[in-house]
Amino acid sequence: MATATVNGVTLHYDTAGEGPPLLLIAGLGANSSAWAGAVPELSRRFTVITFDNRGVGRSAVPPGPYAVDMLADDAAALVQFLDLGPVAAVGWSLGASVLQSMLIHHGSVLSKAVLLNGFPSYTPIQHAWLDAGLALRRADVDPLAVGVIGMAWAFTARVLSDHETLAAQAKLAADDPYPTSLEGFEAQAAGLRGYDSRPDLPSALTPTLVLAGAEDVLTPVSQSVEMASLLPNASLRVLPRGGHAMLLEYPDDTLAAITDYLS
């Protein structure tokens, strides 16, 4: 197990493949296994670095809350620890917020960026979605049930109507050998819901792809349009298929868009 102690916290990380360095930043409550399906393809072209943000997986869980800028400081420090920068980076959901903060405050460690299913700030609906998820976790509801309830926000009707596939996906998530604790989830959630990148995005000069799925109901395309309009060197790409979990539901399309841009 590879670890790095940065900013007073120990982070777990893994590397795979050869080529230009590529950092992958996972979403809320997710550890590096969120990228398991993507690493084999990406590692054919890149040295892929996956890691667990503070609060999840095999990384430390210090007292929260964790501001998004704090998570970005961790990620930038990890790049410097590995002496691989500047790196390309992909941030998914919360990871896209972390990557926005890196673009604003740590642009020197980045060569290119992809904001996947991201958002600049929370809407009232996103606050309500997070409140519901927190309530279920605080009530100690079965993780399998929590996962199933959340999937309507992540997948499209194509998967939601296939209960066999949906059940397998929910069980895979529930059987995570390194489940996120309530403390870690709450600490990440508290920082995420207060983050607003909009005032500072115009200062972020790193070339950036804002990548969204047309069917995303959790982070609607309008939020990607807003980010792209504020970033001076951004391009926007909206894939016709896929929701918030488009990387899982349509991996070929999503990875092709990422690799096309980074290459």
CSV table of N, CA, C and O in Angstrom, one decimal, residues 12-14 16 22-43 48-53 56 88-99 114-117 169 172 176 211 244-248 251 254-255 258 262:
chain,number,residue,atom,x,y,z
A,12,HIS,N,-3.8,7.5,0.8
A,12,HIS,CA,-3.5,6.3,0.1
A,12,HIS,C,-3.6,6.7,-1.4
A,12,HIS,O,-4.4,7.4,-1.9
A,13,TYR,N,-2.6,6.1,-2.2
A,13,TYR,CA,-2.6,6.3,-3.6
A,13,TYR,C,-2.1,5.1,-4.3
A,13,TYR,O,-1.4,4.2,-3.8
A,14,ASP,N,-2.4,5.0,-5.6
A,14,ASP,CA,-1.9,3.9,-6.5
A,14,ASP,C,-1.5,4.6,-7.8
A,14,ASP,O,-2.1,5.6,-8.3
A,16,ALA,N,-0.6,3.4,-12.0
A,16,ALA,CA,-0.6,2.3,-13.0
A,16,ALA,C,-0.3,2.9,-14.4
A,16,ALA,O,-0.6,4.0,-14.7
A,22,LEU,N,-1.5,11.4,-15.2
A,22,LEU,CA,-2.9,11.7,-15.2
A,22,LEU,C,-3.5,11.4,-13.8
A,22,LEU,O,-3.5,10.3,-13.3
A,23,LEU,N,-4.0,12.4,-13.1
A,23,LEU,CA,-4.5,12.3,-11.8
A,23,LEU,C,-6.0,12.2,-11.9
A,23,LEU,O,-6.7,13.0,-12.6
A,24,LEU,N,-6.6,11.2,-11.2
A,24,LEU,CA,-8.1,11.0,-11.1
A,24,LEU,C,-8.6,11.4,-9.7
A,24,LEU,O,-8.1,10.8,-8.8
A,25,ILE,N,-9.6,12.2,-9.7
A,25,ILE,CA,-10.1,12.7,-8.4
A,25,ILE,C,-11.6,12.3,-8.3
A,25,ILE,O,-12.4,12.7,-9.1
A,26,ALA,N,-11.9,11.4,-7.2
A,26,ALA,CA,-13.2,10.8,-7.1
A,26,ALA,C,-14.2,11.8,-6.5
A,26,ALA,O,-13.9,12.8,-5.9
A,27,GLY,N,-15.5,11.3,-6.5
A,27,GLY,CA,-16.6,12.1,-6.0
A,27,GLY,C,-16.9,11.9,-4.5
A,27,GLY,O,-16.2,11.3,-3.8
A,28,LEU,N,-18.0,12.5,-4.1
A,28,LEU,CA,-18.4,12.6,-2.7
A,28,LEU,C,-18.5,11.2,-2.1
A,28,LEU,O,-19.3,10.3,-2.6
A,29,GLY,N,-17.8,10.9,-1.0
A,29,GLY,CA,-17.9,9.7,-0.3
A,29,GLY,C,-17.2,8.5,-1.1
A,29,GLY,O,-17.3,7.4,-0.6
A,30,ALA,N,-16.7,8.7,-2.2
A,30,ALA,CA,-16.1,7.7,-3.1
A,30,ALA,C,-14.6,7.6,-2.9
A,30,ALA,O,-14.0,8.6,-2.7
A,31,ASN,N,-14.1,6.4,-2.9
A,31,ASN,CA,-12.6,6.2,-2.9
A,31,ASN,C,-12.1,5.9,-4.3
A,31,ASN,O,-12.9,6.0,-5.3
A,32,SER,N,-10.9,5.6,-4.4
A,32,SER,CA,-10.2,5.4,-5.7
A,32,SER,C,-10.8,4.3,-6.5
A,32,SER,O,-10.6,4.2,-7.7
A,33,SER,N,-11.5,3.3,-5.8
A,33,SER,CA,-12.1,2.2,-6.6
A,33,SER,C,-13.2,2.7,-7.6
A,33,SER,O,-13.6,2.0,-8.5
A,34,ALA,N,-13.7,3.9,-7.4
A,34,ALA,CA,-14.6,4.5,-8.3
A,34,ALA,C,-14.1,4.5,-9.8
A,34,ALA,O,-14.9,4.5,-10.7
A,35,TRP,N,-12.8,4.5,-9.9
A,35,TRP,CA,-12.1,4.6,-11.2
A,35,TRP,C,-11.7,3.2,-11.7
A,35,TRP,O,-11.0,3.1,-12.7
A,36,ALA,N,-12.1,2.1,-11.0
A,36,ALA,CA,-11.6,0.8,-11.3
A,36,ALA,C,-11.8,0.4,-12.8
A,36,ALA,O,-11.0,-0.2,-13.4
A,37,GLY,N,-13.0,0.8,-13.3
A,37,GLY,CA,-13.3,0.4,-14.7
A,37,GLY,C,-12.6,1.2,-15.7
A,37,GLY,O,-12.4,0.8,-16.9
A,38,ALA,N,-12.1,2.4,-15.3
A,38,ALA,CA,-11.4,3.3,-16.2
A,38,ALA,C,-9.9,3.1,-16.3
A,38,ALA,O,-9.3,3.4,-17.3
A,39,VAL,N,-9.3,2.7,-15.2
A,39,VAL,CA,-7.9,2.6,-15.1
A,39,VAL,C,-7.3,1.7,-16.2
A,39,VAL,O,-6.3,2.1,-16.8
A,40,PRO,N,-7.8,0.5,-16.4
A,40,PRO,CA,-7.2,-0.3,-17.5
A,40,PRO,C,-7.0,0.4,-18.8
A,40,PRO,O,-6.0,0.2,-19.5
A,41,GLU,N,-8.1,1.1,-19.2
A,41,GLU,CA,-8.0,1.8,-20.5
A,41,GLU,C,-7.1,3.0,-20.5
A,41,GLU,O,-6.2,3.2,-21.4
A,42,LEU,N,-7.2,3.8,-19.4
A,42,LEU,CA,-6.4,5.0,-19.3
A,42,LEU,C,-4.9,4.7,-19.2
A,42,LEU,O,-4.1,5.5,-19.7
A,43,SER,N,-4.6,3.6,-18.5
A,43,SER,CA,-3.2,3.3,-18.2
A,43,SER,C,-2.5,2.8,-19.4
A,43,SER,O,-1.3,2.6,-19.4
A,48,VAL,N,-1.3,6.6,-14.6
A,48,VAL,CA,-2.6,7.0,-13.9
A,48,VAL,C,-2.4,7.0,-12.4
A,48,VAL,O,-1.9,6.0,-11.8
A,49,ILE,N,-2.7,8.1,-11.8
A,49,ILE,CA,-2.6,8.2,-10.3
A,49,ILE,C,-4.0,8.3,-9.7
A,49,ILE,O,-4.8,9.2,-10.1
A,50,THR,N,-4.4,7.3,-9.0
A,50,THR,CA,-5.7,7.3,-8.2
A,50,THR,C,-5.4,7.5,-6.8
A,50,THR,O,-4.3,7.0,-6.3
A,51,PHE,N,-6.3,8.1,-6.0
A,51,PHE,CA,-6.0,8.3,-4.6
A,51,PHE,C,-7.3,8.4,-3.8
A,51,PHE,O,-8.4,8.7,-4.4
A,52,ASP,N,-7.3,8.2,-2.5
A,52,ASP,CA,-8.4,8.4,-1.7
A,52,ASP,C,-8.3,9.8,-1.0
A,52,ASP,O,-7.3,10.1,-0.3
A,53,ASN,N,-9.3,10.7,-1.3
A,53,ASN,CA,-9.4,11.9,-0.6
A,53,ASN,C,-9.4,11.7,0.9
A,53,ASN,O,-9.8,10.6,1.4
A,56,VAL,N,-12.0,9.2,3.2
A,56,VAL,CA,-12.5,8.0,2.5
A,56,VAL,C,-11.4,6.9,2.3
A,56,VAL,O,-10.2,7.2,2.3
A,88,ALA,N,-2.1,16.1,-16.1
A,88,ALA,CA,-3.4,16.3,-16.5
A,88,ALA,C,-4.3,15.7,-15.4
A,88,ALA,O,-3.8,14.8,-14.6
A,89,ALA,N,-5.5,16.1,-15.2
A,89,ALA,CA,-6.4,15.7,-14.2
A,89,ALA,C,-7.8,15.6,-14.6
A,89,ALA,O,-8.3,16.4,-15.4
A,90,VAL,N,-8.5,14.6,-14.1
A,90,VAL,CA,-10.0,14.5,-14.3
A,90,VAL,C,-10.6,14.4,-12.9
A,90,VAL,O,-10.2,13.7,-12.0
A,91,GLY,N,-11.6,15.3,-12.7
A,91,GLY,CA,-12.3,15.3,-11.5
A,91,GLY,C,-13.8,15.0,-11.7
A,91,GLY,O,-14.4,15.6,-12.6
A,92,TRP,N,-14.4,14.1,-11.0
A,92,TRP,CA,-15.7,13.6,-11.2
A,92,TRP,C,-16.6,14.1,-10.0
A,92,TRP,O,-16.3,13.8,-8.9
A,93,SER,N,-17.6,14.9,-10.3
A,93,SER,CA,-18.6,15.3,-9.3
A,93,SER,C,-17.9,16.1,-8.2
A,93,SER,O,-17.3,17.2,-8.5
A,94,LEU,N,-17.8,15.7,-7.0
A,94,LEU,CA,-17.0,16.4,-6.0
A,94,LEU,C,-15.6,16.6,-6.5
A,94,LEU,O,-15.0,17.6,-6.2
A,95,GLY,N,-15.1,15.6,-7.1
A,95,GLY,CA,-13.8,15.7,-7.7
A,95,GLY,C,-13.6,16.8,-8.7
A,95,GLY,O,-12.5,17.4,-8.8
A,96,ALA,N,-14.7,17.1,-9.4
A,96,ALA,CA,-14.7,18.3,-10.3
A,96,ALA,C,-14.6,19.6,-9.5
A,96,ALA,O,-14.0,20.6,-10.0
A,97,SER,N,-15.2,19.6,-8.3
A,97,SER,CA,-15.1,20.8,-7.5
A,97,SER,C,-13.7,21.0,-6.9
A,97,SER,O,-13.1,22.0,-6.9
A,98,VAL,N,-13.1,19.8,-6.5
A,98,VAL,CA,-11.7,19.8,-6.1
A,98,VAL,C,-10.8,20.3,-7.2
A,98,VAL,O,-9.9,21.1,-7.0
A,99,LEU,N,-11.1,19.8,-8.4
A,99,LEU,CA,-10.2,20.2,-9.5
A,99,LEU,C,-10.4,21.7,-9.9
A,99,LEU,O,-9.5,22.4,-10.3
A,114,VAL,N,-10.1,18.0,-16.9
A,114,VAL,CA,-11.4,17.6,-17.4
A,114,VAL,C,-12.4,17.6,-16.2
A,114,VAL,O,-12.1,16.9,-15.2
A,115,LEU,N,-13.4,18.4,-16.3
A,115,LEU,CA,-14.4,18.5,-15.2
A,115,LEU,C,-15.6,17.6,-15.7
A,115,LEU,O,-16.3,18.0,-16.6
A,116,LEU,N,-15.7,16.5,-15.0
A,116,LEU,CA,-16.7,15.5,-15.4
A,116,LEU,C,-17.9,15.5,-14.5
A,116,LEU,O,-17.8,15.3,-13.3
A,117,ASN,N,-19.1,15.8,-15.1
A,117,ASN,CA,-20.3,15.9,-14.3
A,117,ASN,C,-20.1,16.8,-13.1
A,117,ASN,O,-20.4,16.5,-12.0
A,169,GLN,N,-25.0,-3.7,-9.4
A,169,GLN,CA,-24.2,-2.4,-9.2
A,169,GLN,C,-24.3,-2.0,-7.7
A,169,GLN,O,-23.3,-1.6,-7.1
A,172,LEU,N,-22.2,-4.2,-5.5
A,172,LEU,CA,-20.8,-4.0,-5.6
A,172,LEU,C,-20.4,-2.8,-4.8
A,172,LEU,O,-19.4,-2.8,-4.1
A,176,ASP,N,-18.0,-2.7,-0.7
A,176,ASP,CA,-16.7,-2.0,-0.7
A,176,ASP,C,-15.9,-2.4,0.5
A,176,ASP,O,-16.4,-2.2,1.6
A,211,LEU,N,-17.1,18.4,-19.4
A,211,LEU,CA,-17.7,17.2,-20.0
A,211,LEU,C,-18.9,16.8,-19.2
A,211,LEU,O,-18.9,16.6,-18.0
A,244,HIS,N,-25.3,11.1,-14.4
A,244,HIS,CA,-24.2,11.5,-13.5
A,244,HIS,C,-23.1,10.3,-13.4
A,244,HIS,O,-22.0,10.6,-13.1
A,245,ALA,N,-23.6,9.1,-13.6
A,245,ALA,CA,-22.7,8.0,-13.6
A,245,ALA,C,-22.4,7.5,-15.0
A,245,ALA,O,-22.2,6.3,-15.3
A,246,MET,N,-22.2,8.4,-15.9
A,246,MET,CA,-22.0,8.1,-17.3
A,246,MET,C,-20.7,7.3,-17.5
A,246,MET,O,-20.6,6.5,-18.4
A,247,LEU,N,-19.7,7.5,-16.6
A,247,LEU,CA,-18.5,6.8,-16.7
A,247,LEU,C,-18.7,5.3,-16.5
A,247,LEU,O,-18.0,4.4,-17.0
A,248,LEU,N,-19.7,4.9,-15.7
A,248,LEU,CA,-20.1,3.5,-15.4
A,248,LEU,C,-21.1,3.0,-16.5
A,248,LEU,O,-21.0,1.8,-16.9
A,251,PRO,N,-19.0,3.8,-20.5
A,251,PRO,CA,-17.6,4.0,-20.3
A,251,PRO,C,-16.9,4.3,-21.6
A,251,PRO,O,-15.9,5.1,-21.6
A,254,THR,N,-17.5,7.9,-22.7
A,254,THR,CA,-16.9,8.9,-21.8
A,254,THR,C,-15.4,8.9,-21.8
A,254,THR,O,-14.8,9.9,-21.9
A,255,LEU,N,-14.8,7.7,-21.8
A,255,LEU,CA,-13.3,7.6,-21.9
A,255,LEU,C,-12.8,8.1,-23.2
A,255,LEU,O,-11.7,8.7,-23.2
A,258,ILE,N,-12.6,11.8,-23.0
A,258,ILE,CA,-11.5,12.2,-22.1
A,258,ILE,C,-10.2,12.1,-22.8
A,258,ILE,O,-9.3,13.0,-22.8
A,262,LEU,N,-7.3,14.9,-23.9
A,262,LEU,CA,-6.0,14.9,-23.2
A,262,LEU,C,-4.9,14.6,-24.2
A,262,LEU,O,-3.7,15.0,-24.0
